[in-house]
Coordinates of C-alpha atoms in Angstrom, one line a residue:
Chain A
M1 CA 138.6 84.7 87.5
S2 CA 135.2 83.6 86.0
Y3 CA 131.7 83.8 87.9
Q4 CA 130.7 80.5 86.6
N5 CA 133.2 78.5 88.0
E6 CA 133.2 80.8 91.5
L7 CA 129.9 81.6 92.2
Y8 CA 127.3 80.1 89.8
Q9 CA 128.5 76.2 90.3
Q10 CA 125.8 73.7 89.7
V11 CA 125.1 72.5 93.1
I12 CA 124.4 76.5 94.0
L13 CA 122.3 76.7 90.3
D14 CA 120.3 73.7 91.7
H15 CA 120.1 74.8 95.5
N16 CA 118.0 77.9 93.9
K17 CA 115.9 76.2 91.7
N18 CA 115.3 72.7 94.0
P19 CA 115.4 74.5 97.4
R20 CA 116.0 72.4 100.0
N21 CA 113.5 72.4 103.3
F22 CA 111.5 75.5 101.3
R23 CA 109.0 75.7 103.9
E24 CA 108.3 76.9 107.6
I25 CA 108.4 74.8 111.0
G26 CA 104.9 76.4 112.8
D27 CA 104.9 74.5 116.2
T28 CA 108.8 76.2 116.7
A29 CA 109.4 79.3 119.6
H30 CA 112.8 79.9 117.2
S31 CA 112.6 81.2 114.3
C32 CA 114.2 84.7 112.7
N33 CA 113.6 87.2 110.0
G34 CA 116.2 87.9 108.1
H35 CA 116.6 91.4 105.8
N36 CA 119.3 92.7 103.4
P37 CA 118.5 96.0 103.2
L38 CA 120.8 96.9 100.1
C39 CA 118.9 93.5 97.4
G40 CA 115.6 93.5 99.3
D41 CA 116.7 89.7 100.3
K42 CA 114.4 88.1 103.1
I43 CA 115.3 84.7 104.6
N44 CA 112.9 83.9 107.4
I45 CA 114.7 80.5 109.3
Y46 CA 113.0 78.0 111.2
L47 CA 114.3 76.1 114.0
K48 CA 113.3 72.8 115.9
I49 CA 115.5 72.4 118.8
A50 CA 115.7 69.0 120.7
P51 CA 116.4 68.1 124.5
G52 CA 120.7 68.6 124.5
D53 CA 120.2 71.1 122.1
V54 CA 120.3 69.3 119.1
I55 CA 119.4 70.6 115.8
E56 CA 115.9 68.1 115.5
D57 CA 114.5 70.2 111.9
V58 CA 115.6 73.1 110.6
S59 CA 113.6 75.3 107.2
F60 CA 113.4 78.4 105.8
T61 CA 111.0 80.6 103.3
G62 CA 111.8 84.0 101.7
S63 CA 112.9 85.5 98.9
G64 CA 115.9 86.4 97.5
C65 CA 119.2 85.8 94.8
A66 CA 120.5 83.0 93.9
I67 CA 123.6 83.1 95.9
S68 CA 121.3 83.7 99.4
K69 CA 118.5 80.6 98.9
A70 CA 120.8 78.5 98.4
S71 CA 123.1 79.3 100.8
A72 CA 119.8 78.9 103.0
S73 CA 118.9 75.6 101.1
L74 CA 122.4 74.0 101.7
M75 CA 122.7 75.2 105.8
T76 CA 119.8 73.5 106.2
T77 CA 120.5 70.1 104.9
F78 CA 124.0 70.5 106.4
L79 CA 122.7 71.7 110.5
K80 CA 120.3 68.8 110.8
G81 CA 121.2 66.8 113.7
K82 CA 124.3 69.2 114.5
T83 CA 124.1 70.4 118.1
L84 CA 123.4 74.8 118.7
A85 CA 127.3 74.4 119.4
E86 CA 128.4 72.6 116.6
A87 CA 126.5 74.9 114.6
K88 CA 128.0 78.5 116.1
V89 CA 131.4 77.2 115.2
V90 CA 130.5 76.3 111.3
F91 CA 128.6 79.9 111.2
E92 CA 131.7 81.2 112.9
E93 CA 134.1 79.1 109.9
F94 CA 131.9 79.5 107.1
H95 CA 132.0 83.8 108.0
K96 CA 135.4 83.9 107.9
M97 CA 135.8 81.6 104.6
V98 CA 133.5 84.0 102.9
L99 CA 135.4 87.0 104.5
G100 CA 138.4 85.7 102.7
D101 CA 139.5 85.4 106.4
L102 CA 139.9 81.3 106.7
D103 CA 141.5 78.9 103.7
P104 CA 139.4 75.7 103.4
A105 CA 142.0 74.2 101.5
T106 CA 145.0 75.2 104.1
Q107 CA 143.3 76.0 107.4
Q108 CA 141.6 73.3 109.6
H109 CA 137.7 73.5 109.4
H110 CA 134.1 71.8 109.6
L111 CA 132.3 73.6 106.7
G112 CA 132.2 70.2 104.5
K113 CA 130.0 70.7 101.4
L114 CA 129.5 74.9 102.2
T115 CA 133.4 75.4 101.0
I116 CA 131.1 75.3 97.5
F117 CA 130.7 78.7 99.1
Q118 CA 134.6 79.9 99.0
G119 CA 134.0 82.0 96.0
V120 CA 131.8 84.3 97.1
R121 CA 134.7 86.3 98.8
E122 CA 135.9 87.2 95.3
F123 CA 132.6 88.7 94.6
S124 CA 132.4 91.5 97.4
S125 CA 129.0 92.9 96.7
R126 CA 127.5 88.9 97.0
I127 CA 129.1 88.6 100.7
K128 CA 126.3 89.3 102.3
C129 CA 124.2 87.3 99.8
A130 CA 125.7 84.3 101.1
S131 CA 126.0 85.1 105.1
L132 CA 122.3 86.3 105.4
A133 CA 120.7 82.4 106.0
W134 CA 123.6 82.2 108.5
H135 CA 123.1 85.4 110.5
T136 CA 119.8 84.9 110.4
L137 CA 119.7 81.4 112.1
I138 CA 122.2 82.7 114.6
C139 CA 118.9 85.0 115.4
A140 CA 117.0 82.4 115.3
I141 CA 119.2 80.4 117.7
D142 CA 119.2 83.7 120.3
K143 CA 115.5 84.5 120.0
T144 CA 112.5 85.0 117.5
G145 CA 113.0 88.7 116.1
E146 CA 114.6 90.1 113.2
T147 CA 117.8 91.0 111.8
T148 CA 119.0 93.6 109.4
M149 CA 122.2 93.2 107.5
E150 CA 124.2 96.2 108.2
Chain B
M1 CA 117.0 115.8 63.3
P2 CA 120.7 116.8 62.8
H3 CA 123.0 114.2 63.0
F4 CA 124.1 113.4 66.3
D5 CA 127.5 112.6 66.5
V6 CA 128.4 110.0 69.7
E7 CA 131.8 109.0 69.3
K8 CA 132.9 112.5 68.8
I9 CA 130.6 112.8 72.7
R10 CA 132.2 109.8 73.7
A11 CA 135.9 111.5 73.1
D12 CA 135.2 113.9 75.3
F13 CA 134.8 111.9 78.3
P14 CA 137.9 109.9 79.5
M15 CA 136.5 106.6 81.9
L16 CA 134.4 105.2 78.8
A17 CA 138.0 104.4 77.5
A18 CA 137.7 102.5 80.3
L19 CA 138.1 98.6 80.3
E20 CA 136.2 96.8 83.0
G21 CA 138.3 92.9 83.5
G22 CA 139.5 93.4 80.2
K23 CA 136.6 94.0 78.6
P24 CA 135.2 97.6 76.9
L25 CA 133.2 99.3 79.9
V26 CA 129.4 99.7 79.1
Y27 CA 128.3 102.0 81.7
L28 CA 124.7 101.9 81.7
D29 CA 124.1 103.2 85.9
N30 CA 123.2 106.8 84.4
A31 CA 120.5 107.1 86.9
A32 CA 123.0 107.2 89.7
T33 CA 126.0 109.2 88.8
T34 CA 126.8 110.1 85.4
H35 CA 131.0 109.9 84.2
K36 CA 132.6 113.3 83.5
P37 CA 133.9 115.0 80.7
W38 CA 137.3 116.7 80.1
A39 CA 136.1 120.2 80.4
V40 CA 134.3 119.5 83.7
I41 CA 138.3 117.6 85.0
N42 CA 140.2 120.3 83.2
R43 CA 137.9 123.1 84.8
I44 CA 138.6 121.5 88.5
R45 CA 142.6 121.3 88.3
D46 CA 142.6 124.8 86.4
F47 CA 140.8 126.2 88.6
D48 CA 142.9 124.4 92.1
S49 CA 145.8 124.7 90.8
K50 CA 145.7 128.6 89.4
E51 CA 142.9 130.1 90.9
Y52 CA 141.8 128.6 94.2
A53 CA 140.9 130.6 97.2
T54 CA 137.9 131.1 99.1
V55 CA 134.2 132.3 98.2
R56 CA 132.7 135.8 100.2
R57 CA 135.2 135.8 102.7
G58 CA 138.0 138.1 102.8
S59 CA 139.1 141.2 100.4
Y60 CA 142.7 139.8 98.7
R61 CA 142.6 139.5 94.6
L62 CA 142.7 136.4 94.7
G63 CA 139.5 135.8 96.7
E64 CA 137.4 138.0 94.9
R65 CA 138.5 136.8 92.1
A66 CA 137.1 133.3 92.8
T67 CA 134.1 134.6 94.2
D68 CA 133.2 135.9 90.7
M69 CA 133.7 132.7 89.4
F70 CA 131.6 130.7 92.1
E71 CA 128.4 133.5 91.9
Q72 CA 129.0 133.6 87.9
T73 CA 128.2 129.1 88.3
R74 CA 125.6 130.8 89.9
K75 CA 124.1 133.0 87.0
K76 CA 125.1 129.9 84.6
V77 CA 122.9 127.8 86.6
Q78 CA 120.4 130.1 86.8
K79 CA 120.0 130.5 82.8
F80 CA 120.0 126.6 82.1
I81 CA 116.8 126.1 84.4
N82 CA 115.5 129.2 83.2
A83 CA 115.2 131.0 86.6
A84 CA 114.3 134.7 87.1
D85 CA 117.0 136.1 89.2
P86 CA 120.4 133.9 90.2
R87 CA 119.5 135.0 94.1
E88 CA 117.2 132.1 93.3
I89 CA 119.6 129.2 93.1
I90 CA 121.3 127.9 96.3
F91 CA 123.6 125.3 96.1
T92 CA 123.5 122.1 98.1
S93 CA 125.1 119.1 97.9
G94 CA 123.3 117.5 96.2
A95 CA 119.5 116.5 95.7
T96 CA 118.8 114.6 98.8
Q97 CA 119.5 117.7 100.3
S98 CA 118.3 120.6 98.6
I99 CA 115.0 118.4 99.4
N100 CA 115.8 118.4 103.1
L101 CA 116.7 121.7 102.9
A102 CA 113.5 122.2 102.0
A103 CA 111.2 120.6 103.9
Y104 CA 113.3 122.2 106.9
S105 CA 112.4 125.1 106.5
F106 CA 109.7 125.0 104.3
G107 CA 108.1 122.6 107.4
K108 CA 109.1 124.7 110.1
K109 CA 107.4 127.9 108.9
F110 CA 104.3 126.8 106.8
I111 CA 103.6 122.9 108.4
G112 CA 101.6 122.3 111.6
A113 CA 99.5 119.4 113.2
G114 CA 96.7 118.5 110.6
D115 CA 98.2 119.8 107.4
E116 CA 98.3 117.9 104.3
I117 CA 101.6 117.0 102.0
V118 CA 101.7 115.1 98.5
V119 CA 103.1 113.0 97.3
T120 CA 103.4 110.2 94.8
H121 CA 103.8 105.9 95.1
M122 CA 107.1 106.6 92.7
E123 CA 109.4 109.4 94.6
H124 CA 112.7 107.5 95.3
H125 CA 113.1 108.2 99.1
A126 CA 115.4 112.1 98.8
N127 CA 111.4 112.5 97.8
F128 CA 109.7 110.8 100.5
V129 CA 111.3 110.5 103.8
P130 CA 112.0 114.1 104.3
W131 CA 108.5 114.2 104.0
Q132 CA 107.2 111.5 106.1
L133 CA 109.6 112.3 108.9
L134 CA 108.3 116.2 108.7
C135 CA 105.1 114.8 108.8
Q136 CA 105.6 112.6 111.7
E137 CA 107.1 115.8 114.2
K138 CA 104.4 118.4 113.0
G139 CA 101.5 115.5 113.3
A140 CA 100.6 116.5 109.6
V141 CA 99.3 113.9 107.1
L142 CA 101.1 112.5 104.4
R143 CA 99.3 111.6 101.6
I144 CA 100.1 109.2 98.5
A145 CA 99.0 109.7 94.7
P146 CA 98.8 106.2 93.5
I147 CA 100.0 105.2 90.4
T148 CA 98.5 103.1 87.3
D149 CA 100.6 99.7 86.1
S150 CA 102.2 101.0 83.3
G151 CA 103.5 103.5 85.6
E152 CA 101.8 106.7 85.2
I153 CA 99.9 109.2 88.4
I154 CA 96.7 108.3 88.5
M155 CA 95.5 112.1 88.3
E156 CA 91.7 112.0 89.4
E157 CA 92.8 110.4 92.8
F158 CA 95.9 112.8 92.5
A159 CA 93.3 115.4 92.2
K160 CA 91.3 113.9 95.3
L161 CA 93.9 114.3 97.9
L162 CA 94.1 118.2 96.8
G163 CA 92.2 119.9 99.5
P164 CA 92.4 123.0 101.8
K165 CA 94.9 121.1 104.4
T166 CA 97.0 120.3 101.6
K167 CA 100.3 122.8 102.0
L168 CA 102.7 121.1 99.8
V169 CA 102.9 119.0 96.6
A170 CA 106.1 117.0 95.8
V171 CA 106.8 115.3 92.5
T172 CA 109.3 113.8 90.9
M173 CA 109.6 114.8 87.3
C174 CA 111.0 112.0 85.7
S175 CA 110.9 108.6 88.1
N176 CA 114.7 106.7 88.1
V177 CA 113.0 103.2 88.5
L178 CA 109.8 103.7 86.0
G179 CA 111.2 106.6 83.3
T180 CA 108.2 108.4 83.9
V181 CA 107.9 111.6 83.3
N182 CA 105.5 113.5 84.7
P183 CA 103.5 116.5 83.7
V184 CA 104.7 118.7 86.5
K185 CA 103.6 121.5 85.0
A186 CA 99.5 120.5 85.0
I187 CA 100.9 119.0 89.0
C188 CA 101.7 122.4 89.9
K189 CA 98.7 124.3 88.4
M190 CA 96.7 121.9 90.1
A191 CA 98.6 122.5 93.6
H192 CA 98.8 126.4 93.1
D193 CA 94.4 126.2 92.9
A194 CA 94.5 124.2 95.8
G195 CA 96.3 126.7 97.7
A196 CA 99.7 124.6 98.4
K197 CA 103.2 125.6 97.2
A198 CA 105.3 122.6 94.9
L199 CA 108.2 121.2 94.9
V200 CA 110.0 119.1 92.1
D201 CA 112.2 116.5 92.2
G202 CA 114.5 117.3 89.4
A203 CA 117.7 115.5 89.3
Q204 CA 116.7 112.9 87.0
S205 CA 115.2 115.5 84.2
T206 CA 117.6 118.0 84.5
P207 CA 120.8 116.3 82.7
H208 CA 118.1 114.6 80.0
M209 CA 116.3 117.8 79.0
A210 CA 115.5 121.8 78.9
I211 CA 114.4 122.5 82.2
D212 CA 112.3 126.2 82.7
V213 CA 111.1 126.6 85.7
R214 CA 109.4 129.8 85.3
D215 CA 107.3 127.2 82.6
I216 CA 106.6 124.7 85.0
D217 CA 106.0 127.7 87.8
C218 CA 107.3 125.0 90.5
D219 CA 107.7 126.9 93.7
F220 CA 111.0 124.3 94.7
Y221 CA 113.1 122.3 92.1
A222 CA 115.5 120.3 93.3
F223 CA 119.1 118.3 91.5
S224 CA 122.5 117.4 91.7
G225 CA 125.8 118.1 90.0
H226 CA 126.6 114.4 89.8
K227 CA 124.2 113.5 87.4
M228 CA 124.5 116.0 84.7
Y229 CA 128.0 115.1 84.3
G230 CA 129.6 117.4 87.2
P231 CA 130.9 116.8 89.9
S232 CA 129.9 114.9 93.5
G233 CA 128.9 117.2 95.9
T234 CA 127.3 119.6 94.4
G235 CA 123.5 120.4 93.9
V236 CA 120.8 123.4 93.4
L237 CA 117.4 123.5 94.9
Y238 CA 115.8 126.5 93.3
G239 CA 113.4 128.3 95.3
K240 CA 110.8 131.5 93.6
Y241 CA 112.7 134.4 95.9
E242 CA 109.5 135.3 98.1
L243 CA 109.6 132.1 99.5
L244 CA 113.1 131.6 100.0
D245 CA 113.2 135.2 101.6
A246 CA 110.3 134.1 103.6
L247 CA 111.3 130.6 105.0
P248 CA 114.5 129.8 107.6
P249 CA 117.4 129.0 107.7
Y250 CA 118.5 124.9 107.0
V251 CA 121.8 124.6 108.7
S252 CA 123.4 127.6 110.5
G253 CA 126.8 129.0 111.1
G254 CA 129.7 130.9 109.2
D255 CA 128.6 132.8 106.4
M256 CA 125.1 132.8 105.9
I257 CA 124.7 135.8 108.6
N258 CA 123.7 139.3 108.6
A259 CA 125.4 140.0 112.5
V260 CA 126.0 138.2 115.2
S261 CA 125.4 139.4 118.9
I262 CA 125.2 137.5 122.1
E263 CA 121.7 138.3 122.4
K264 CA 120.8 137.1 118.5
T265 CA 122.1 136.3 115.2
T266 CA 120.5 138.1 112.2
F267 CA 120.3 136.1 108.9
S268 CA 121.3 137.2 105.6
K269 CA 119.3 137.6 101.8
P270 CA 118.9 134.1 100.2
P271 CA 120.7 132.3 98.7
I272 CA 123.7 132.8 101.3
R273 CA 120.8 132.2 104.1
F274 CA 121.3 128.6 103.0
E275 CA 124.6 128.0 102.2
A276 CA 126.2 127.8 106.0
G277 CA 130.2 127.0 106.2
T278 CA 132.3 126.9 103.5
P279 CA 130.4 125.5 99.9
A280 CA 132.5 122.9 97.8
I281 CA 134.0 125.7 95.9
S282 CA 135.9 124.3 93.3
Q283 CA 132.5 121.3 92.5
V284 CA 130.8 124.2 91.8
I285 CA 133.6 125.7 89.6
G286 CA 132.9 122.1 88.1
L287 CA 129.4 122.4 87.7
G288 CA 129.2 125.9 86.0
A289 CA 131.5 123.9 83.1
A290 CA 128.9 120.9 82.6
V291 CA 126.9 123.4 82.8
D292 CA 128.6 125.2 79.6
Y293 CA 128.9 121.8 77.9
L294 CA 125.5 120.5 78.3
A295 CA 124.3 124.1 76.7
G296 CA 127.7 123.2 73.9
I297 CA 125.5 120.1 73.2
G298 CA 121.8 121.4 73.3
M299 CA 119.3 119.8 75.6
D300 CA 117.1 119.3 73.0
N301 CA 119.6 117.4 71.2
I302 CA 120.3 115.5 74.2
A303 CA 116.5 114.5 74.9
A304 CA 116.5 113.5 70.7
Y305 CA 119.2 111.5 70.6
E306 CA 118.3 109.6 74.0
H307 CA 114.6 109.5 73.0
E308 CA 116.1 107.5 69.9
L309 CA 117.8 105.0 72.1
L310 CA 115.6 104.3 74.7
E311 CA 112.9 102.8 72.2
Y312 CA 115.8 101.1 70.0
G313 CA 117.0 99.4 73.9
T314 CA 113.2 98.9 74.6
K315 CA 113.3 97.2 71.9
A316 CA 115.9 95.2 72.4
L317 CA 115.2 94.3 75.6
S318 CA 111.8 93.0 74.8
A319 CA 112.4 90.4 72.5
V320 CA 115.0 88.8 75.5
P321 CA 113.1 85.4 76.6
G322 CA 111.3 85.8 79.7
L323 CA 112.0 89.9 80.4
N324 CA 109.7 92.3 81.9
I325 CA 110.0 95.8 81.1
I326 CA 108.7 97.9 84.9
G327 CA 107.7 101.3 83.3
T328 CA 105.7 101.8 80.5
A329 CA 104.3 104.9 80.6
P330 CA 104.4 106.9 77.0
H331 CA 106.4 109.9 78.4
K332 CA 109.3 108.8 79.2
G333 CA 113.0 109.1 80.1
A334 CA 116.2 106.4 79.2
I335 CA 115.5 104.4 81.8
I336 CA 114.6 100.5 81.6
S337 CA 113.7 99.0 84.8
F338 CA 113.4 95.0 84.1
T339 CA 113.1 91.7 85.9
M340 CA 113.9 88.2 84.5
D341 CA 111.9 85.5 85.5
A342 CA 115.2 83.2 84.8
A343 CA 117.3 85.0 87.5
H344 CA 116.8 87.7 90.2
P345 CA 118.1 91.1 89.7
H346 CA 121.0 91.1 91.7
D347 CA 122.0 87.2 89.8
I348 CA 121.7 89.3 86.4
V349 CA 124.2 92.1 87.5
T350 CA 127.0 90.1 88.4
I351 CA 126.7 88.2 85.7
I352 CA 126.6 91.1 83.2
D353 CA 129.2 93.0 84.8
H354 CA 131.6 90.1 84.1
E355 CA 131.1 90.4 80.5
G356 CA 131.9 94.5 81.0
V357 CA 128.0 95.8 81.4
C358 CA 127.5 98.0 84.5
V359 CA 124.2 98.5 85.2
R360 CA 122.2 98.2 88.7
G361 CA 120.3 95.8 90.6
G362 CA 118.2 96.5 94.0
H363 CA 115.2 99.0 95.1
H364 CA 116.9 102.4 93.7
C365 CA 115.5 104.0 96.5
A366 CA 112.0 103.4 95.9
Q367 CA 110.7 100.8 98.1
P368 CA 107.3 102.3 98.5
L369 CA 106.8 101.6 94.2
M370 CA 108.7 97.9 94.8
A371 CA 105.8 97.0 97.1
R372 CA 103.8 98.2 94.6
Y373 CA 104.9 96.3 91.7
G374 CA 105.9 93.1 93.8
V375 CA 109.3 92.9 93.2
P376 CA 111.9 92.5 95.7
A377 CA 114.4 94.5 93.0
T378 CA 115.0 95.5 89.5
A379 CA 117.5 95.7 87.1
R380 CA 117.7 99.0 85.6
A381 CA 119.8 100.1 82.4
S382 CA 119.8 103.7 82.8
L383 CA 120.7 105.9 79.1
A384 CA 123.2 109.0 78.6
F385 CA 124.0 111.1 75.6
Y386 CA 126.8 109.2 75.7
N387 CA 126.2 106.0 75.5
T388 CA 125.7 103.9 72.1
K389 CA 123.1 101.4 70.6
P390 CA 126.0 98.7 69.9
E391 CA 126.3 99.6 74.0
I392 CA 122.4 97.9 74.0
D393 CA 123.8 95.1 72.2
Q394 CA 126.1 94.2 73.9
L395 CA 123.8 94.5 76.9
V396 CA 121.4 92.0 75.4
K397 CA 123.8 89.7 74.3
A398 CA 124.9 89.7 78.1
L399 CA 121.4 89.1 79.3
H400 CA 121.3 85.8 76.9
K401 CA 125.0 84.7 79.1
V402 CA 122.3 85.0 82.3
L403 CA 119.4 83.0 80.3
E404 CA 122.5 79.9 79.6
V405 CA 123.4 80.5 83.4
F406 CA 120.3 79.8 84.7
A407 CA 119.0 77.3 82.2

């Protein structure tokens, strides 16, 4: 196992360095501040939802490690145009993948390019880094507020 | 300084021969917990296999011998920190419980609405949250002594916080993040001049320098066994006897009573009043072996060697491009916290872990301090007398890997 092949791949390093959709959305009722007390990472997610429960825009701000930032960045690029129901399915699949309960090579999924995070399952202390943005997304869909990874 | 034979010392610690992912383990997280020498491991094994019984109960000889060994350990600890009386040594589960005990029992008796407790901006949560909770419960006021950018208490500002309402000052002797060694003797004197008591958090100082609680003149002194090469689940609260004798119990139940009737209970004298229930018997015996081991090497020798490591490490890390050391006080223990422009502390830790180097990344249970420096987290290398200069070189090499990955 190599951290460069499994964890710090070029796409992840690129999204860390040049995060996409790294901005606030001011006029939305859907936002949430996510916090990982273990490492101090803070990811804030903003969502704009169009009629038909379609994600019209999604963005993030905050500070964190390369994994949490890249995960948030890739998540925002992946979700635009998806419905909330589709987003929740992908959240479940992503969660299972990083915990090692879903193998994208052999099982059906809708994760697309997000499978780049499957190597995280080998780094148990970093799983929460990868999933912080997704937990915060679910919080933002349901309500405005705060969520803490326990 | 006499030659410090670190290779001979390393042979005493079996964990140091371990491999991590096929690479020699470079363990630089000693501020979190330390490894144990054979002397401690063997002492516990011998006690558990030949001498084990409960203490302070029953009158059979096996139990009497175990009790005697347990109380001998109390005397060893007393001597180790130069307390006046073994009855001033309370065994706890660790520094956290020691401070909670002091906060609860001292707070119950002596803290009321409007009273003030002074801590510093560099405290570990264990010497911060118990006082914050106590103040909330009693309607007392928690005041925070500010620190400089280099990580020293601003003594003029600290002095201004002391007044007739101050009941207690709680300060760390050595910061677990910055490494700063605070002038605790002067701080205790200032507290006493204001009519307050003083608690010193010795979790990071006791394993690394000679401690004399009578010279410091603190009223309480707290530390952990597992940070001083002893077993986890052990700790000590030292308290001046008269003060301890004035305090109500913290945890109640077996062992700590004088007499119990349906109407009322009277309590034992210190330290037993504060040691309810069966203690961590084998572990306390093991702590005694750790104290003997450290005393055999000599705390002044340990401090001198660790200072040499600190100077070497500070210089070596300063030369890593984009690395910023947090905590640059002139008087420091062997702790180097740092951030890197290129990478978040969590990423640093993962990468160098795979080079065999263990350091801690995170807020180090000191979130107010992280806020003071405007960082979410730091990486921290904390050294012990079994570490070597080649291990520091290994750390530096691993940090260059971080630079490569995040180039």
